mmCIF file of C-alpha atoms in Angstrom:
data_model
loop_
_atom_site.group_PDB
_atom_site.id
_atom_site.type_symbol
_atom_site.label_atom_id
_atom_site.label_comp_id
_atom_site.label_asym_id
_atom_site.label_seq_id
_atom_site.Cartn_x
_atom_site.Cartn_y
_atom_site.Cartn_z
ATOM 1 C CA MET D 1 3.436 3.045 -8.394
ATOM 2 C CA ASN D 2 2.222 4.372 -5.055
ATOM 3 C CA ALA D 3 -0.338 7.134 -4.729
ATOM 4 C CA VAL D 4 1.041 10.457 -3.502
ATOM 5 C CA LYS D 5 0.182 10.746 0.196
ATOM 6 C CA VAL D 6 -1.480 13.986 1.301
ATOM 7 C CA MET D 7 -2.160 15.147 4.854
ATOM 8 C CA ILE D 8 -4.861 17.771 5.510
ATOM 9 C CA VAL D 9 -4.812 20.275 8.379
ATOM 10 C CA GLU D 10 -8.232 21.979 8.331
ATOM 11 C CA ASP D 11 -10.650 22.871 11.145
ATOM 12 C CA ASP D 12 -13.738 23.382 8.960
ATOM 13 C CA PRO D 13 -15.422 19.977 8.366
ATOM 14 C CA TYR D 14 -17.073 21.165 5.154
ATOM 15 C CA GLU D 15 -13.807 22.508 3.715
ATOM 16 C CA ALA D 16 -11.970 19.337 4.757
ATOM 17 C CA GLU D 17 -14.573 17.123 3.071
ATOM 18 C CA LEU D 18 -14.473 19.244 -0.082
ATOM 19 C CA LEU D 19 -10.694 18.994 -0.207
ATOM 20 C CA GLN D 20 -10.775 15.235 0.370
ATOM 21 C CA GLY D 21 -13.190 14.787 -2.518
ATOM 22 C CA MET D 22 -10.982 16.741 -4.923
ATOM 23 C CA LEU D 23 -7.881 14.830 -3.863
ATOM 24 C CA ASN D 24 -9.632 11.471 -4.196
ATOM 25 C CA ASP D 25 -10.808 12.408 -7.689
ATOM 26 C CA HIS D 26 -7.166 12.929 -8.698
ATOM 27 C CA GLY D 27 -5.942 9.647 -7.235
ATOM 28 C CA TYR D 28 -4.177 10.993 -4.155
ATOM 29 C CA HIS D 29 -4.082 9.019 -0.908
ATOM 30 C CA ILE D 30 -5.152 10.959 2.183
ATOM 31 C CA THR D 31 -3.177 9.935 5.259
ATOM 32 C CA GLY D 32 -5.601 11.738 7.561
ATOM 33 C CA THR D 33 -7.173 15.040 8.534
ATOM 34 C CA ALA D 34 -6.324 17.050 11.658
ATOM 35 C CA ASP D 35 -8.248 20.063 12.951
ATOM 36 C CA ASN D 36 -5.858 21.223 15.678
ATOM 37 C CA LEU D 37 -2.127 21.631 16.282
ATOM 38 C CA PRO D 38 -1.482 18.634 18.601
ATOM 39 C CA GLU D 39 -3.401 16.260 16.338
ATOM 40 C CA ALA D 40 -1.602 17.625 13.267
ATOM 41 C CA LEU D 41 1.810 16.975 14.830
ATOM 42 C CA ARG D 42 0.802 13.477 15.932
ATOM 43 C CA LEU D 43 -0.562 12.594 12.495
ATOM 44 C CA PHE D 44 2.458 14.043 10.692
ATOM 45 C CA TYR D 45 4.931 11.838 12.561
ATOM 46 C CA THR D 46 2.835 8.657 12.821
ATOM 47 C CA LYS D 47 1.665 8.637 9.200
ATOM 48 C CA PRO D 48 4.308 10.574 7.251
ATOM 49 C CA PRO D 49 2.828 12.208 4.128
ATOM 50 C CA ASP D 50 4.463 13.282 0.896
ATOM 51 C CA ILE D 51 2.835 16.712 1.068
ATOM 52 C CA VAL D 52 0.760 18.663 3.611
ATOM 53 C CA ILE D 53 -2.097 21.099 2.961
ATOM 54 C CA ILE D 54 -2.455 23.444 5.948
ATOM 55 C CA ASP D 55 -5.148 25.974 6.802
ATOM 56 C CA VAL D 56 -3.395 29.003 8.285
ATOM 57 C CA TYR D 57 -6.101 29.527 10.916
ATOM 58 C CA LEU D 58 -7.227 26.694 13.191
ATOM 59 C CA HIS D 59 -10.078 27.592 15.544
ATOM 60 C CA GLY D 60 -9.314 31.297 15.252
ATOM 61 C CA LYS D 61 -5.583 31.006 15.932
ATOM 62 C CA ARG D 62 -2.678 30.916 13.497
ATOM 63 C CA ASP D 63 -1.803 27.391 14.585
ATOM 64 C CA GLY D 64 -1.349 26.358 10.962
ATOM 65 C CA VAL D 65 1.650 28.686 10.841
ATOM 66 C CA VAL D 66 2.939 27.245 14.127
ATOM 67 C CA PHE D 67 2.611 23.728 12.737
ATOM 68 C CA ALA D 68 4.440 24.666 9.519
ATOM 69 C CA THR D 69 7.233 26.287 11.530
ATOM 70 C CA GLN D 70 7.773 23.162 13.617
ATOM 71 C CA VAL D 71 7.668 20.907 10.559
ATOM 72 C CA SER D 72 10.172 23.141 8.750
ATOM 73 C CA GLU D 73 12.614 22.744 11.635
ATOM 74 C CA SER D 74 12.322 18.961 11.746
ATOM 75 C CA GLY D 75 15.342 18.154 9.570
ATOM 76 C CA GLU D 76 14.894 14.982 7.525
ATOM 77 C CA ALA D 77 11.162 14.959 8.284
ATOM 78 C CA GLN D 78 10.623 18.101 6.200
ATOM 79 C CA LYS D 79 7.898 17.856 3.590
ATOM 80 C CA PRO D 80 6.502 20.272 1.006
ATOM 81 C CA PHE D 81 3.470 22.109 2.338
ATOM 82 C CA ILE D 82 0.742 24.346 0.971
ATOM 83 C CA PHE D 83 -0.956 27.087 2.950
ATOM 84 C CA LEU D 84 -4.717 27.146 2.602
ATOM 85 C CA THR D 85 -6.419 30.383 3.618
ATOM 86 C CA SER D 86 -9.236 32.828 2.972
ATOM 87 C CA SER D 87 -7.398 35.610 4.784
ATOM 88 C CA VAL D 88 -5.636 38.265 2.739
ATOM 89 C CA ASP D 89 -4.462 40.597 5.503
ATOM 90 C CA ARG D 90 -0.812 41.592 5.373
ATOM 91 C CA GLU D 91 0.054 40.482 8.903
ATOM 92 C CA THR D 92 -1.165 36.938 8.259
ATOM 93 C CA PHE D 93 0.650 36.810 4.925
ATOM 94 C CA GLU D 94 3.938 37.918 6.492
ATOM 95 C CA ALA D 95 3.613 35.367 9.308
ATOM 96 C CA ALA D 96 2.993 32.622 6.768
ATOM 97 C CA ARG D 97 5.769 33.811 4.460
ATOM 98 C CA LEU D 98 8.380 33.482 7.213
ATOM 99 C CA THR D 99 7.842 29.702 7.210
ATOM 100 C CA SER D 100 8.919 29.569 3.534
ATOM 101 C CA PRO D 101 5.842 27.723 2.235
ATOM 102 C CA PHE D 102 6.096 25.967 -1.089
ATOM 103 C CA SER D 103 2.716 27.117 -2.385
ATOM 104 C CA TYR D 104 -0.476 28.983 -1.427
ATOM 105 C CA LEU D 105 -4.107 28.160 -2.130
ATOM 106 C CA MET D 106 -6.784 30.795 -1.613
ATOM 107 C CA LYS D 107 -10.348 29.821 -0.714
ATOM 108 C CA PRO D 108 -12.524 29.212 -2.609
ATOM 109 C CA PHE D 109 -10.539 27.121 -5.082
ATOM 110 C CA ASN D 110 -11.269 24.585 -7.801
ATOM 111 C CA GLU D 111 -9.652 21.283 -8.781
ATOM 112 C CA PRO D 112 -7.212 22.702 -11.370
ATOM 113 C CA GLU D 113 -6.019 25.307 -8.837
ATOM 114 C CA LEU D 114 -5.495 22.559 -6.260
ATOM 115 C CA GLN D 115 -3.525 20.441 -8.714
ATOM 116 C CA TYR D 116 -1.348 23.388 -9.763
ATOM 117 C CA ALA D 117 -0.633 24.181 -6.098
ATOM 118 C CA ILE D 118 0.443 20.592 -5.413
ATOM 119 C CA GLU D 119 2.715 20.517 -8.463
ATOM 120 C CA LEU D 120 4.267 23.856 -7.534
ATOM 121 C CA ALA D 121 4.869 22.793 -3.927
ATOM 122 C CA ILE D 122 6.636 19.571 -4.898
ATOM 123 C CA GLU D 123 8.601 21.345 -7.614
ATOM 124 C CA LYS D 124 9.784 24.099 -5.243
ATOM 125 C CA PHE D 125 10.626 21.543 -2.564
ATOM 126 C CA ALA D 126 12.738 19.587 -5.050
ATOM 127 C CA GLU D 127 14.492 22.756 -6.204
ATOM 128 C CA ARG D 128 15.332 23.671 -2.623
ATOM 129 C CA PHE D 129 16.424 20.289 -1.301
ATOM 130 C CA ALA D 130 17.267 18.087 -4.287
ATOM 131 C CA GLY D 131 18.674 20.472 -6.879
ATOM 132 C CA ALA D 132 15.831 19.940 -9.341
ATOM 133 C CA THR D 133 15.458 22.181 -12.361
ATOM 134 C CA ALA D 134 12.969 25.023 -12.117
ATOM 135 C CA GLY D 135 9.695 24.422 -13.930
ATOM 136 C CA ALA D 136 9.870 20.648 -13.572
ATOM 137 C CA PHE D 137 6.124 20.227 -14.087
ATOM 138 C CA SER D 138 5.709 22.904 -16.753
ATOM 139 C CA ALA D 139 4.766 20.381 -19.449
ATOM 140 C CA ALA D 140 1.415 18.647 -19.641
ATOM 141 C CA GLU D 141 2.830 15.147 -19.357
ATOM 142 C CA GLY D 142 5.988 13.244 -18.501
ATOM 143 C CA GLN D 143 7.863 15.771 -16.394
ATOM 144 C CA GLY D 144 9.169 14.715 -13.022
ATOM 145 C CA VAL D 145 11.346 15.369 -10.012
ATOM 146 C CA MET D 146 13.250 12.989 -7.767
ATOM 147 C CA LEU D 147 13.302 13.085 -3.976
ATOM 148 C CA ASN D 148 15.191 10.585 -1.844
ATOM 149 C CA ASP D 149 14.141 7.112 -3.039
ATOM 150 C CA PHE D 150 11.265 7.982 -5.341
ATOM 151 C CA PHE D 151 10.164 10.003 -8.363
ATOM 152 C CA PHE D 152 7.184 12.284 -8.733
ATOM 153 C CA VAL D 153 6.097 12.059 -12.380
ATOM 154 C CA LYS D 154 3.336 14.095 -13.974
ATOM 155 C CA SER D 155 0.786 11.692 -15.433
ATOM 156 C CA GLY D 156 -2.362 13.197 -16.903
ATOM 157 C CA HIS D 157 -4.033 15.433 -14.338
ATOM 158 C CA THR D 158 -2.250 14.025 -11.313
ATOM 159 C CA LEU D 159 1.212 13.103 -9.999
ATOM 160 C CA ALA D 160 2.438 9.535 -9.870
ATOM 161 C CA LYS D 161 4.884 8.451 -7.179
ATOM 162 C CA ILE D 162 7.407 5.855 -8.354
ATOM 163 C CA GLN D 163 9.613 4.051 -5.849
ATOM 164 C CA LEU D 164 13.122 3.535 -7.210
ATOM 165 C CA ASP D 165 13.027 -0.106 -6.116
ATOM 166 C CA ASP D 166 9.982 -0.651 -8.373
ATOM 167 C CA ILE D 167 11.973 0.337 -11.469
ATOM 168 C CA LEU D 168 13.263 -2.591 -13.528
ATOM 169 C CA TYR D 169 15.043 -0.653 -16.254
ATOM 170 C CA ILE D 170 14.938 2.586 -18.221
ATOM 171 C CA GLU D 171 15.220 2.787 -21.993
ATOM 172 C CA VAL D 172 15.630 5.498 -24.598
ATOM 173 C CA GLU D 173 12.388 6.580 -26.262
ATOM 174 C CA GLY D 174 13.305 9.124 -28.923
ATOM 175 C CA LYS D 175 14.502 12.252 -27.115
ATOM 176 C CA TYR D 176 12.918 11.037 -23.884
ATOM 177 C CA SER D 177 13.134 8.021 -21.581
ATOM 178 C CA LYS D 178 10.692 5.272 -20.710
ATOM 179 C CA ILE D 179 10.727 4.011 -17.124
ATOM 180 C CA ILE D 180 9.707 0.355 -16.943
ATOM 181 C CA CYS D 181 8.396 -0.635 -13.510
ATOM 182 C CA THR D 182 7.133 -3.940 -12.191
ATOM 183 C CA LYS D 183 3.537 -3.068 -13.095
ATOM 184 C CA GLU D 184 3.508 0.141 -15.133
ATOM 185 C CA LYS D 185 5.469 2.223 -17.643
ATOM 186 C CA TYR D 186 6.085 5.975 -17.715
ATOM 187 C CA LEU D 187 7.433 8.232 -20.428
ATOM 188 C CA VAL D 188 9.463 11.091 -18.950
ATOM 189 C CA GLN D 189 10.860 14.118 -20.729
ATOM 190 C CA GLN D 190 14.446 13.643 -19.617
ATOM 191 C CA PRO D 191 17.106 11.874 -21.696
ATOM 192 C CA LEU D 192 18.757 8.763 -20.333
ATOM 193 C CA LYS D 193 22.012 10.609 -19.634
ATOM 194 C CA VAL D 194 20.266 13.114 -17.352
ATOM 195 C CA LEU D 195 18.437 10.392 -15.424
ATOM 196 C CA LEU D 196 21.668 8.458 -14.963
ATOM 197 C CA GLU D 197 23.289 11.508 -13.372
ATOM 198 C CA ARG D 198 20.412 11.885 -10.914
ATOM 199 C CA LEU D 199 19.874 8.244 -9.940
ATOM 200 C CA PRO D 200 21.908 6.467 -7.214
ATOM 201 C CA VAL D 201 25.139 5.185 -8.748
ATOM 202 C CA ASN D 202 25.091 2.110 -6.512
ATOM 203 C CA GLN D 203 21.657 1.073 -7.799
ATOM 204 C CA PHE D 204 21.438 2.038 -11.478
ATOM 205 C CA ILE D 205 24.004 1.359 -14.171
ATOM 206 C CA ARG D 206 24.101 1.876 -17.906
ATOM 207 C CA VAL D 207 24.500 -1.352 -19.873
ATOM 208 C CA HIS D 208 23.871 -0.030 -23.379
ATOM 209 C CA ARG D 209 23.541 3.362 -25.036
ATOM 210 C CA ASN D 210 19.775 2.773 -24.984
ATOM 211 C CA HIS D 211 19.368 1.109 -21.586
ATOM 212 C CA MET D 212 20.161 1.371 -17.908
ATOM 213 C CA VAL D 213 19.091 -1.237 -15.368
ATOM 214 C CA ASN D 214 18.279 -1.349 -11.695
ATOM 215 C CA ILE D 215 20.909 -3.761 -10.396
ATOM 216 C CA ARG D 216 18.474 -4.912 -7.708
ATOM 217 C CA SER D 217 16.233 -6.270 -10.460
ATOM 218 C CA VAL D 218 18.988 -8.355 -12.086
ATOM 219 C CA SER D 219 18.342 -12.073 -11.634
ATOM 220 C CA LYS D 220 20.862 -13.618 -14.023
ATOM 221 C CA LEU D 221 23.898 -12.810 -16.175
ATOM 222 C CA ASN D 222 24.491 -14.655 -19.419
ATOM 223 C CA LEU D 223 28.219 -14.077 -19.793
ATOM 224 C CA GLN D 224 28.450 -15.885 -23.109
ATOM 225 C CA GLU D 225 25.958 -13.527 -24.739
ATOM 226 C CA ASN D 226 26.689 -10.479 -22.547
ATOM 227 C CA GLU D 227 23.021 -10.584 -21.622
ATOM 228 C CA VAL D 228 21.372 -9.237 -18.473
ATOM 229 C CA VAL D 229 18.190 -11.023 -17.387
ATOM 230 C CA LEU D 230 15.864 -9.103 -15.071
ATOM 231 C CA SER D 231 13.443 -10.363 -12.447
ATOM 232 C CA ASN D 232 10.477 -10.127 -14.842
ATOM 233 C CA GLY D 233 12.265 -12.200 -17.488
ATOM 234 C CA THR D 234 13.286 -9.276 -19.705
ATOM 235 C CA SER D 235 16.668 -9.740 -21.391
ATOM 236 C CA ILE D 236 18.864 -6.745 -22.201
ATOM 237 C CA ILE D 237 22.162 -6.854 -24.064
ATOM 238 C CA CYS D 238 25.123 -5.333 -22.228
ATOM 239 C CA SER D 239 27.354 -3.752 -24.873
ATOM 240 C CA ARG D 240 31.140 -4.165 -24.900
ATOM 241 C CA ARG D 241 31.548 -0.535 -23.910
ATOM 242 C CA TYR D 242 29.797 -1.101 -20.576
ATOM 243 C CA ILE D 243 30.377 -4.784 -19.796
ATOM 244 C CA ASP D 244 33.544 -4.325 -17.710
ATOM 245 C CA ASP D 245 31.957 -1.701 -15.464
ATOM 246 C CA PHE D 246 28.902 -3.898 -15.068
ATOM 247 C CA LEU D 247 30.892 -6.991 -14.123
ATOM 248 C CA HIS D 248 33.055 -4.968 -11.751
ATOM 249 C CA LEU D 249 29.942 -3.730 -9.981
ATOM 250 C CA PHE D 250 28.871 -7.322 -9.382
ATOM 251 C CA ASP D 251 32.421 -8.426 -8.577
ATOM 252 C CA VAL D 252 32.292 -10.945 -11.419
ATOM 253 C CA LEU D 253 35.367 -12.324 -13.167
ATOM 254 C CA LYS D 254 35.115 -13.031 -16.874
#
């Protein structure tokens, strides 16, 4: 698991330090803090974050809105962002709204409000760009969304970022699924069938009604026992129903 990377755009040193402390308490990794537009753009492209928290006003100008506009037009570099502001005037709100932000956070705020804003921003971003289901983080634990080559999974009072390459296999756990990674395990509130539909077909394959494996983690095939051995030594039976598809994927002849 990798910590979710957060970039801060804030010109008030006190507010920036307060925000950093809250984020650190929740296990987020801060890529850096910028207090002006040029520095924000430089930091965004040199240390790409997973999410950006942006103060609308920087040194008396709405440069936070300008930054968000440029980021929103950057194609594949787009990231979910949260507007941070103490201003409630209509003109500022309309200017910010035109950038299609993924969440707002009004000053002053507390840690739960910050966490909710982060969850909402990632959820809305996934809905817009990855076809995620609305309300992905509505439950207290185990909900998640997938973006590109990683998952965001709700774990306690924070979000965990799971790289797809770190996943060894996924198994049925009642009505849910358990994701087994190289170092940690996560219970997610999606059935195996749903996860299989959302994961890359050239990387994950079902080998049993209760298991799917990351083919990049496969280290050995025991053809006599129809057994898949993973890089951590775990052995999983490949049922007759799925064995032909599995062998075809590896271009193996029985």
